[in-house]
Amino acid sequence: MASGPTPTATVDHLQDLLLQSKDFETFLLDLTLYSAARLGAPEPMLCAITVQRDGAPFTAASSGADARAMDEEQYALDDGPCLTALREGRTVLVEDLAEDSRWNRYLDAVKDSGVRSMLAVPIDAGEWASAALNCYARQPSAFGPETVADIEWYAQSLSRPLRLALLVHPSLGPTSYPDGLRAALRSRATMDAALALVMAHTRSSREAAIALLAEAARTRKVRLPALAMDIVRGAAIPAAPH
């Protein structure tokens, strides 16, 4: 399994995914599909992102039904490599499911899945949640040291977009906030997401993006939070002044 593209290429592509997705659910789905294609060679591996909030883990997005099924078997048993990575904040590698002696109930449950090796890497999902990037391969020993290091770096690059998704999108957001705090967090996250889109689209600084959004809101006679929400939902991004 070969090392992926350079960090710059990866960041640029993540920005493109964010720009092209109509909402954060679509972005997360595109993200797992891209992860599966980018990290696997010669053929894509299975990838999923597990999120835990209020003690209940769920798959926020997966590259396919097989990856989701591998995740959900762990949720049913409340045990497994991905949950260990998520809860203990450490990388977990299973070289060969047929030979590993940990998580016996889980490994026995998925022994006929066709998956032979697994890698789970924690993602910083912020104060209110924990998360992990789960990678499954159909060959034993698919994750060498260089590949593990590459996926660990890649998981770090997913942290900010995942935190934004958890705060902005109601179906993914935390459920234990008081209403006022939830509204404040969503408003801030929406503005951050809109600024990220403007910065990527115009290749400008955060300060320039703020000024551009403020001028666009004044010109269009709308409130800045409303304009930010429209941009996150897919509205045209204001053009940078010449």
PDB file of C-alpha atoms in Angstrom:
ATOM      1  CA  MET A   1       0.000   0.000   0.000  1.00  0.00           C
ATOM      2  CA  ALA A   2       1.745   3.128  -1.222  1.00  0.00           C
ATOM      3  CA  SER A   3       2.073   6.483   0.500  1.00  0.00           C
ATOM      4  CA  GLY A   4      -0.484   9.090  -0.594  1.00  0.00           C
ATOM      5  CA  PRO A   5      -0.003  12.484  -2.243  1.00  0.00           C
ATOM      6  CA  THR A   6       1.781  15.387  -0.629  1.00  0.00           C
ATOM      7  CA  PRO A   7       0.136  17.269   2.279  1.00  0.00           C
ATOM      8  CA  THR A   8      -0.465  20.331   0.063  1.00  0.00           C
ATOM      9  CA  ALA A   9      -2.319  18.261  -2.520  1.00  0.00           C
ATOM     10  CA  THR A  10      -4.459  16.705   0.191  1.00  0.00           C
ATOM     11  CA  VAL A  11      -5.395  20.042   1.781  1.00  0.00           C
ATOM     12  CA  ASP A  12      -6.256  21.502  -1.625  1.00  0.00           C
ATOM     13  CA  HIS A  13      -8.522  18.566  -2.397  1.00  0.00           C
ATOM     14  CA  LEU A  14     -10.273  18.791   0.981  1.00  0.00           C
ATOM     15  CA  GLN A  15     -10.964  22.459   0.218  1.00  0.00           C
ATOM     16  CA  ASP A  16     -12.360  21.488  -3.180  1.00  0.00           C
ATOM     17  CA  LEU A  17     -14.658  18.928  -1.541  1.00  0.00           C
ATOM     18  CA  LEU A  18     -15.898  21.561   0.888  1.00  0.00           C
ATOM     19  CA  LEU A  19     -16.572  24.005  -1.948  1.00  0.00           C
ATOM     20  CA  GLN A  20     -18.392  21.480  -4.109  1.00  0.00           C
ATOM     21  CA  SER A  21     -20.575  19.794  -1.472  1.00  0.00           C
ATOM     22  CA  LYS A  22     -24.106  21.132  -0.993  1.00  0.00           C
ATOM     23  CA  ASP A  23     -24.064  20.467   2.772  1.00  0.00           C
ATOM     24  CA  PHE A  24     -21.895  18.899   5.445  1.00  0.00           C
ATOM     25  CA  GLU A  25     -23.550  15.477   5.211  1.00  0.00           C
ATOM     26  CA  THR A  26     -22.624  15.367   1.534  1.00  0.00           C
ATOM     27  CA  PHE A  27     -19.160  16.672   2.401  1.00  0.00           C
ATOM     28  CA  LEU A  28     -18.594  13.871   4.932  1.00  0.00           C
ATOM     29  CA  LEU A  29     -19.788  11.261   2.440  1.00  0.00           C
ATOM     30  CA  ASP A  30     -17.481  12.666  -0.249  1.00  0.00           C
ATOM     31  CA  LEU A  31     -14.701  12.781   2.320  1.00  0.00           C
ATOM     32  CA  THR A  32     -14.901   9.069   3.128  1.00  0.00           C
ATOM     33  CA  LEU A  33     -15.075   8.157  -0.554  1.00  0.00           C
ATOM     34  CA  TYR A  34     -12.006  10.305  -1.225  1.00  0.00           C
ATOM     35  CA  SER A  35     -10.261   8.805   1.818  1.00  0.00           C
ATOM     36  CA  ALA A  36     -10.908   5.273   0.571  1.00  0.00           C
ATOM     37  CA  ALA A  37      -9.542   6.079  -2.898  1.00  0.00           C
ATOM     38  CA  ARG A  38      -6.578   8.137  -1.685  1.00  0.00           C
ATOM     39  CA  LEU A  39      -5.357   5.760   1.011  1.00  0.00           C
ATOM     40  CA  GLY A  40      -5.769   2.490  -0.853  1.00  0.00           C
ATOM     41  CA  ALA A  41      -3.561   1.047  -3.562  1.00  0.00           C
ATOM     42  CA  PRO A  42      -3.943  -0.610  -5.988  1.00  0.00           C
ATOM     43  CA  GLU A  43      -7.670  -0.633  -5.134  1.00  0.00           C
ATOM     44  CA  PRO A  44      -9.645   1.476  -2.634  1.00  0.00           C
ATOM     45  CA  MET A  45      -9.902   0.322   0.945  1.00  0.00           C
ATOM     46  CA  LEU A  46     -13.049   0.667   3.036  1.00  0.00           C
ATOM     47  CA  CYS A  47     -13.248   3.817   5.157  1.00  0.00           C
ATOM     48  CA  ALA A  48     -15.657   5.170   7.743  1.00  0.00           C
ATOM     49  CA  ILE A  49     -15.758   7.958  10.313  1.00  0.00           C
ATOM     50  CA  THR A  50     -17.109   7.018  13.749  1.00  0.00           C
ATOM     51  CA  VAL A  51     -18.320   9.771  16.068  1.00  0.00           C
ATOM     52  CA  GLN A  52     -19.295   9.380  19.709  1.00  0.00           C
ATOM     53  CA  ARG A  53     -21.395  11.976  21.520  1.00  0.00           C
ATOM     54  CA  ASP A  54     -23.364  11.555  24.731  1.00  0.00           C
ATOM     55  CA  GLY A  55     -21.850   8.081  25.017  1.00  0.00           C
ATOM     56  CA  ALA A  56     -23.480   6.784  21.821  1.00  0.00           C
ATOM     57  CA  PRO A  57     -21.199   6.026  18.832  1.00  0.00           C
ATOM     58  CA  PHE A  58     -22.489   6.262  15.271  1.00  0.00           C
ATOM     59  CA  THR A  59     -21.036   6.235  11.755  1.00  0.00           C
ATOM     60  CA  ALA A  60     -21.131   9.807  10.465  1.00  0.00           C
ATOM     61  CA  ALA A  61     -20.186   8.673   6.944  1.00  0.00           C
ATOM     62  CA  SER A  62     -18.759   5.625   5.200  1.00  0.00           C
ATOM     63  CA  SER A  63     -17.351   4.766   1.789  1.00  0.00           C
ATOM     64  CA  GLY A  64     -19.854   1.919   1.462  1.00  0.00           C
ATOM     65  CA  ALA A  65     -22.187  -0.514   3.196  1.00  0.00           C
ATOM     66  CA  ASP A  66     -19.340  -2.899   4.062  1.00  0.00           C
ATOM     67  CA  ALA A  67     -17.448  -0.263   6.051  1.00  0.00           C
ATOM     68  CA  ARG A  68     -20.633   0.786   7.857  1.00  0.00           C
ATOM     69  CA  ALA A  69     -21.392  -2.844   8.728  1.00  0.00           C
ATOM     70  CA  MET A  70     -17.884  -3.295  10.170  1.00  0.00           C
ATOM     71  CA  ASP A  71     -18.467  -0.225  12.351  1.00  0.00           C
ATOM     72  CA  GLU A  72     -21.976  -1.135  13.455  1.00  0.00           C
ATOM     73  CA  GLU A  73     -20.975  -4.593  14.619  1.00  0.00           C
ATOM     74  CA  GLN A  74     -18.702  -2.860  17.131  1.00  0.00           C
ATOM     75  CA  TYR A  75     -21.531  -0.616  18.322  1.00  0.00           C
ATOM     76  CA  ALA A  76     -23.724  -3.663  18.915  1.00  0.00           C
ATOM     77  CA  LEU A  77     -21.009  -5.273  21.047  1.00  0.00           C
ATOM     78  CA  ASP A  78     -19.806  -1.961  22.542  1.00  0.00           C
ATOM     79  CA  ASP A  79     -16.268  -3.127  21.853  1.00  0.00           C
ATOM     80  CA  GLY A  80     -13.771  -3.278  19.012  1.00  0.00           C
ATOM     81  CA  PRO A  81     -10.639  -1.683  17.521  1.00  0.00           C
ATOM     82  CA  CYS A  82     -12.351   1.504  16.307  1.00  0.00           C
ATOM     83  CA  LEU A  83     -14.115   2.148  19.597  1.00  0.00           C
ATOM     84  CA  THR A  84     -10.829   1.567  21.405  1.00  0.00           C
ATOM     85  CA  ALA A  85      -9.074   4.129  19.212  1.00  0.00           C
ATOM     86  CA  LEU A  86     -11.898   6.621  19.686  1.00  0.00           C
ATOM     87  CA  ARG A  87     -12.231   6.217  23.453  1.00  0.00           C
ATOM     88  CA  GLU A  88      -8.545   5.904  24.331  1.00  0.00           C
ATOM     89  CA  GLY A  89      -7.281   8.447  21.792  1.00  0.00           C
ATOM     90  CA  ARG A  90      -4.661   6.169  20.255  1.00  0.00           C
ATOM     91  CA  THR A  91      -3.995   4.439  16.949  1.00  0.00           C
ATOM     92  CA  VAL A  92      -5.088   0.789  16.846  1.00  0.00           C
ATOM     93  CA  LEU A  93      -3.721  -1.610  14.223  1.00  0.00           C
ATOM     94  CA  VAL A  94      -4.982  -5.132  13.504  1.00  0.00           C
ATOM     95  CA  GLU A  95      -2.492  -6.815  11.193  1.00  0.00           C
ATOM     96  CA  ASP A  96      -4.624  -9.915  10.555  1.00  0.00           C
ATOM     97  CA  LEU A  97      -8.123 -10.509  11.878  1.00  0.00           C
ATOM     98  CA  ALA A  98      -7.568 -14.256  11.651  1.00  0.00           C
ATOM     99  CA  GLU A  99      -4.553 -14.123  13.969  1.00  0.00           C
ATOM    100  CA  ASP A 100      -5.399 -11.313  16.419  1.00  0.00           C
ATOM    101  CA  SER A 101      -6.462 -12.351  19.943  1.00  0.00           C
ATOM    102  CA  ARG A 102      -7.957  -9.018  21.050  1.00  0.00           C
ATOM    103  CA  TRP A 103     -11.677  -8.169  20.788  1.00  0.00           C
ATOM    104  CA  ASN A 104     -12.516 -11.842  20.279  1.00  0.00           C
ATOM    105  CA  ARG A 105     -16.281 -11.372  20.124  1.00  0.00           C
ATOM    106  CA  TYR A 106     -16.004  -8.686  17.447  1.00  0.00           C
ATOM    107  CA  LEU A 107     -13.412 -10.504  15.357  1.00  0.00           C
ATOM    108  CA  ASP A 108     -15.490 -13.657  15.493  1.00  0.00           C
ATOM    109  CA  ALA A 109     -18.578 -11.721  14.360  1.00  0.00           C
ATOM    110  CA  VAL A 110     -16.821 -10.271  11.279  1.00  0.00           C
ATOM    111  CA  LYS A 111     -14.660 -13.263  10.329  1.00  0.00           C
ATOM    112  CA  ASP A 112     -16.686 -13.865   7.144  1.00  0.00           C
ATOM    113  CA  SER A 113     -16.732 -10.201   6.037  1.00  0.00           C
ATOM    114  CA  GLY A 114     -13.726 -10.510   3.727  1.00  0.00           C
ATOM    115  CA  VAL A 115     -11.813  -7.881   5.730  1.00  0.00           C
ATOM    116  CA  ARG A 116      -8.377  -9.074   6.869  1.00  0.00           C
ATOM    117  CA  SER A 117      -6.705  -6.007   8.420  1.00  0.00           C
ATOM    118  CA  MET A 118      -7.849  -2.815  10.109  1.00  0.00           C
ATOM    119  CA  LEU A 119      -6.482   0.540  11.204  1.00  0.00           C
ATOM    120  CA  ALA A 120      -8.338   3.005  13.438  1.00  0.00           C
ATOM    121  CA  VAL A 121      -6.932   6.486  14.066  1.00  0.00           C
ATOM    122  CA  PRO A 122      -8.482   9.030  16.462  1.00  0.00           C
ATOM    123  CA  ILE A 123      -9.625  12.414  15.109  1.00  0.00           C
ATOM    124  CA  ASP A 124      -9.800  15.510  17.306  1.00  0.00           C
ATOM    125  CA  ALA A 125     -13.547  16.258  17.226  1.00  0.00           C
ATOM    126  CA  GLY A 126     -13.486  19.003  19.831  1.00  0.00           C
ATOM    127  CA  GLU A 127     -14.670  19.232  23.426  1.00  0.00           C
ATOM    128  CA  TRP A 128     -18.122  17.737  22.919  1.00  0.00           C
ATOM    129  CA  ALA A 129     -17.380  14.618  20.896  1.00  0.00           C
ATOM    130  CA  SER A 130     -14.728  12.056  19.997  1.00  0.00           C
ATOM    131  CA  ALA A 131     -14.118  10.476  16.606  1.00  0.00           C
ATOM    132  CA  ALA A 132     -11.984   8.036  14.652  1.00  0.00           C
ATOM    133  CA  LEU A 133     -11.111   7.322  11.027  1.00  0.00           C
ATOM    134  CA  ASN A 134     -11.570   3.593  10.423  1.00  0.00           C
ATOM    135  CA  CYS A 135      -9.783   1.892   7.532  1.00  0.00           C
ATOM    136  CA  TYR A 136     -10.456  -1.696   6.490  1.00  0.00           C
ATOM    137  CA  ALA A 137      -8.489  -3.726   3.928  1.00  0.00           C
ATOM    138  CA  ARG A 138      -9.139  -7.108   2.360  1.00  0.00           C
ATOM    139  CA  GLN A 139      -5.476  -8.141   2.613  1.00  0.00           C
ATOM    140  CA  PRO A 140      -3.575  -9.036   5.800  1.00  0.00           C
ATOM    141  CA  SER A 141      -0.734  -6.704   6.845  1.00  0.00           C
ATOM    142  CA  ALA A 142      -2.035  -3.966   4.547  1.00  0.00           C
ATOM    143  CA  PHE A 143      -0.882  -1.131   6.815  1.00  0.00           C
ATOM    144  CA  GLY A 144       2.897  -0.766   6.887  1.00  0.00           C
ATOM    145  CA  PRO A 145       4.681   1.877   8.995  1.00  0.00           C
ATOM    146  CA  GLU A 146       4.667   4.509   6.211  1.00  0.00           C
ATOM    147  CA  THR A 147       0.983   3.952   5.521  1.00  0.00           C
ATOM    148  CA  VAL A 148       0.123   4.197   9.225  1.00  0.00           C
ATOM    149  CA  ALA A 149       2.039   7.489   9.487  1.00  0.00           C
ATOM    150  CA  ASP A 150       0.319   8.807   6.352  1.00  0.00           C
ATOM    151  CA  ILE A 151      -3.158   7.926   7.654  1.00  0.00           C
ATOM    152  CA  GLU A 152      -2.369   9.460  11.065  1.00  0.00           C
ATOM    153  CA  TRP A 153      -1.392  12.710   9.348  1.00  0.00           C
ATOM    154  CA  TYR A 154      -4.466  12.535   7.166  1.00  0.00           C
ATOM    155  CA  ALA A 155      -6.731  12.026  10.209  1.00  0.00           C
ATOM    156  CA  GLN A 156      -5.306  15.212  11.713  1.00  0.00           C
ATOM    157  CA  SER A 157      -6.289  17.119   8.567  1.00  0.00           C
ATOM    158  CA  LEU A 158      -9.909  15.964   9.035  1.00  0.00           C
ATOM    159  CA  SER A 159     -10.220  17.507  12.497  1.00  0.00           C
ATOM    160  CA  ARG A 160     -11.410  21.006  11.615  1.00  0.00           C
ATOM    161  CA  PRO A 161     -13.986  20.103   8.941  1.00  0.00           C
ATOM    162  CA  LEU A 162     -15.398  17.391  11.199  1.00  0.00           C
ATOM    163  CA  ARG A 163     -15.718  19.798  14.149  1.00  0.00           C
ATOM    164  CA  LEU A 164     -17.533  22.267  11.892  1.00  0.00           C
ATOM    165  CA  ALA A 165     -19.848  19.519  10.654  1.00  0.00           C
ATOM    166  CA  LEU A 166     -20.729  18.471  14.194  1.00  0.00           C
ATOM    167  CA  LEU A 167     -21.570  22.042  15.179  1.00  0.00           C
ATOM    168  CA  VAL A 168     -23.367  23.214  12.035  1.00  0.00           C
ATOM    169  CA  HIS A 169     -25.426  20.222  10.972  1.00  0.00           C
ATOM    170  CA  PRO A 170     -28.337  19.467  13.341  1.00  0.00           C
ATOM    171  CA  SER A 171     -28.370  15.740  12.603  1.00  0.00           C
ATOM    172  CA  LEU A 172     -24.718  15.450  13.583  1.00  0.00           C
ATOM    173  CA  GLY A 173     -24.527  18.072  16.313  1.00  0.00           C
ATOM    174  CA  PRO A 174     -24.335  17.452  20.065  1.00  0.00           C
ATOM    175  CA  THR A 175     -27.695  16.930  21.792  1.00  0.00           C
ATOM    176  CA  SER A 176     -26.839  18.024  25.332  1.00  0.00           C
ATOM    177  CA  TYR A 177     -26.379  21.781  24.803  1.00  0.00           C
ATOM    178  CA  PRO A 178     -28.821  24.284  26.307  1.00  0.00           C
ATOM    179  CA  ASP A 179     -30.777  25.938  23.494  1.00  0.00           C
ATOM    180  CA  GLY A 180     -28.979  29.280  23.815  1.00  0.00           C
ATOM    181  CA  LEU A 181     -25.528  27.713  23.737  1.00  0.00           C
ATOM    182  CA  ARG A 182     -26.477  25.462  20.825  1.00  0.00           C
ATOM    183  CA  ALA A 183     -27.650  28.494  18.807  1.00  0.00           C
ATOM    184  CA  ALA A 184     -24.472  30.427  19.605  1.00  0.00           C
ATOM    185  CA  LEU A 185     -22.238  27.522  18.644  1.00  0.00           C
ATOM    186  CA  ARG A 186     -24.120  26.912  15.399  1.00  0.00           C
ATOM    187  CA  SER A 187     -23.918  30.600  14.490  1.00  0.00           C
ATOM    188  CA  ARG A 188     -20.177  30.679  15.128  1.00  0.00           C
ATOM    189  CA  ALA A 189     -19.598  27.425  13.269  1.00  0.00           C
ATOM    190  CA  THR A 190     -21.656  28.628  10.304  1.00  0.00           C
ATOM    191  CA  MET A 191     -19.576  31.797  10.083  1.00  0.00           C
ATOM    192  CA  ASP A 192     -16.346  29.773  10.304  1.00  0.00           C
ATOM    193  CA  ALA A 193     -17.545  27.469   7.537  1.00  0.00           C
ATOM    194  CA  ALA A 194     -18.543  30.386   5.301  1.00  0.00           C
ATOM    195  CA  LEU A 195     -15.200  32.088   5.884  1.00  0.00           C
ATOM    196  CA  ALA A 196     -13.364  28.855   5.039  1.00  0.00           C
ATOM    197  CA  LEU A 197     -15.278  28.643   1.759  1.00  0.00           C
ATOM    198  CA  VAL A 198     -14.557  32.266   0.876  1.00  0.00           C
ATOM    199  CA  MET A 199     -10.875  31.915   1.773  1.00  0.00           C
ATOM    200  CA  ALA A 200     -10.498  28.792  -0.372  1.00  0.00           C
ATOM    201  CA  HIS A 201     -12.451  30.278  -3.284  1.00  0.00           C
ATOM    202  CA  THR A 202     -10.721  33.677  -3.341  1.00  0.00           C
ATOM    203  CA  ARG A 203      -7.306  32.556  -1.996  1.00  0.00           C
ATOM    204  CA  SER A 204      -7.526  35.355   0.558  1.00  0.00           C
ATOM    205  CA  SER A 205      -6.727  35.779   4.256  1.00  0.00           C
ATOM    206  CA  ARG A 206      -9.312  35.411   7.003  1.00  0.00           C
ATOM    207  CA  GLU A 207      -9.369  39.191   7.501  1.00  0.00           C
ATOM    208  CA  ALA A 208      -9.960  39.784   3.774  1.00  0.00           C
ATOM    209  CA  ALA A 209     -12.706  37.153   3.763  1.00  0.00           C
ATOM    210  CA  ILE A 210     -14.445  38.850   6.705  1.00  0.00           C
ATOM    211  CA  ALA A 211     -14.297  42.195   4.903  1.00  0.00           C
ATOM    212  CA  LEU A 212     -15.625  40.639   1.703  1.00  0.00           C
ATOM    213  CA  LEU A 213     -18.571  39.018   3.504  1.00  0.00           C
ATOM    214  CA  ALA A 214     -19.367  42.222   5.382  1.00  0.00           C
ATOM    215  CA  GLU A 215     -19.405  44.233   2.143  1.00  0.00           C
ATOM    216  CA  ALA A 216     -21.540  41.610   0.395  1.00  0.00           C
ATOM    217  CA  ALA A 217     -24.046  41.645   3.270  1.00  0.00           C
ATOM    218  CA  ARG A 218     -24.235  45.442   3.113  1.00  0.00           C
ATOM    219  CA  THR A 219     -24.669  45.450  -0.666  1.00  0.00           C
ATOM    220  CA  ARG A 220     -27.341  42.738  -0.605  1.00  0.00           C
ATOM    221  CA  LYS A 221     -29.044  44.294   2.432  1.00  0.00           C
ATOM    222  CA  VAL A 222     -29.035  41.064   4.431  1.00  0.00           C
ATOM    223  CA  ARG A 223     -27.650  40.227   7.867  1.00  0.00           C
ATOM    224  CA  LEU A 224     -24.174  38.731   7.938  1.00  0.00           C
ATOM    225  CA  PRO A 225     -25.259  35.478   9.696  1.00  0.00           C
ATOM    226  CA  ALA A 226     -27.975  34.960   7.062  1.00  0.00           C
ATOM    227  CA  LEU A 227     -25.460  35.472   4.251  1.00  0.00           C
ATOM    228  CA  ALA A 228     -23.042  33.019   5.904  1.00  0.00           C
ATOM    229  CA  MET A 229     -25.778  30.372   6.163  1.00  0.00           C
ATOM    230  CA  ASP A 230     -26.714  30.862   2.493  1.00  0.00           C
ATOM    231  CA  ILE A 231     -23.077  30.325   1.469  1.00  0.00           C
ATOM    232  CA  VAL A 232     -22.787  27.155   3.573  1.00  0.00           C
ATOM    233  CA  ARG A 233     -25.961  25.880   1.886  1.00  0.00           C
ATOM    234  CA  GLY A 234     -24.503  26.444  -1.588  1.00  0.00           C
ATOM    235  CA  ALA A 235     -25.192  30.059  -2.542  1.00  0.00           C
ATOM    236  CA  ALA A 236     -22.734  31.884  -4.791  1.00  0.00           C
ATOM    237  CA  ILE A 237     -19.601  33.075  -3.037  1.00  0.00           C
ATOM    238  CA  PRO A 238     -18.955  36.838  -3.352  1.00  0.00           C
ATOM    239  CA  ALA A 239     -16.204  37.655  -5.831  1.00  0.00           C
ATOM    240  CA  ALA A 240     -13.020  39.270  -4.565  1.00  0.00           C
ATOM    241  CA  PRO A 241     -12.570  42.901  -5.665  1.00  0.00           C
ATOM    242  CA  HIS A 242     -10.131  43.441  -8.497  1.00  0.00           C
TER     243      HIS A 242
END
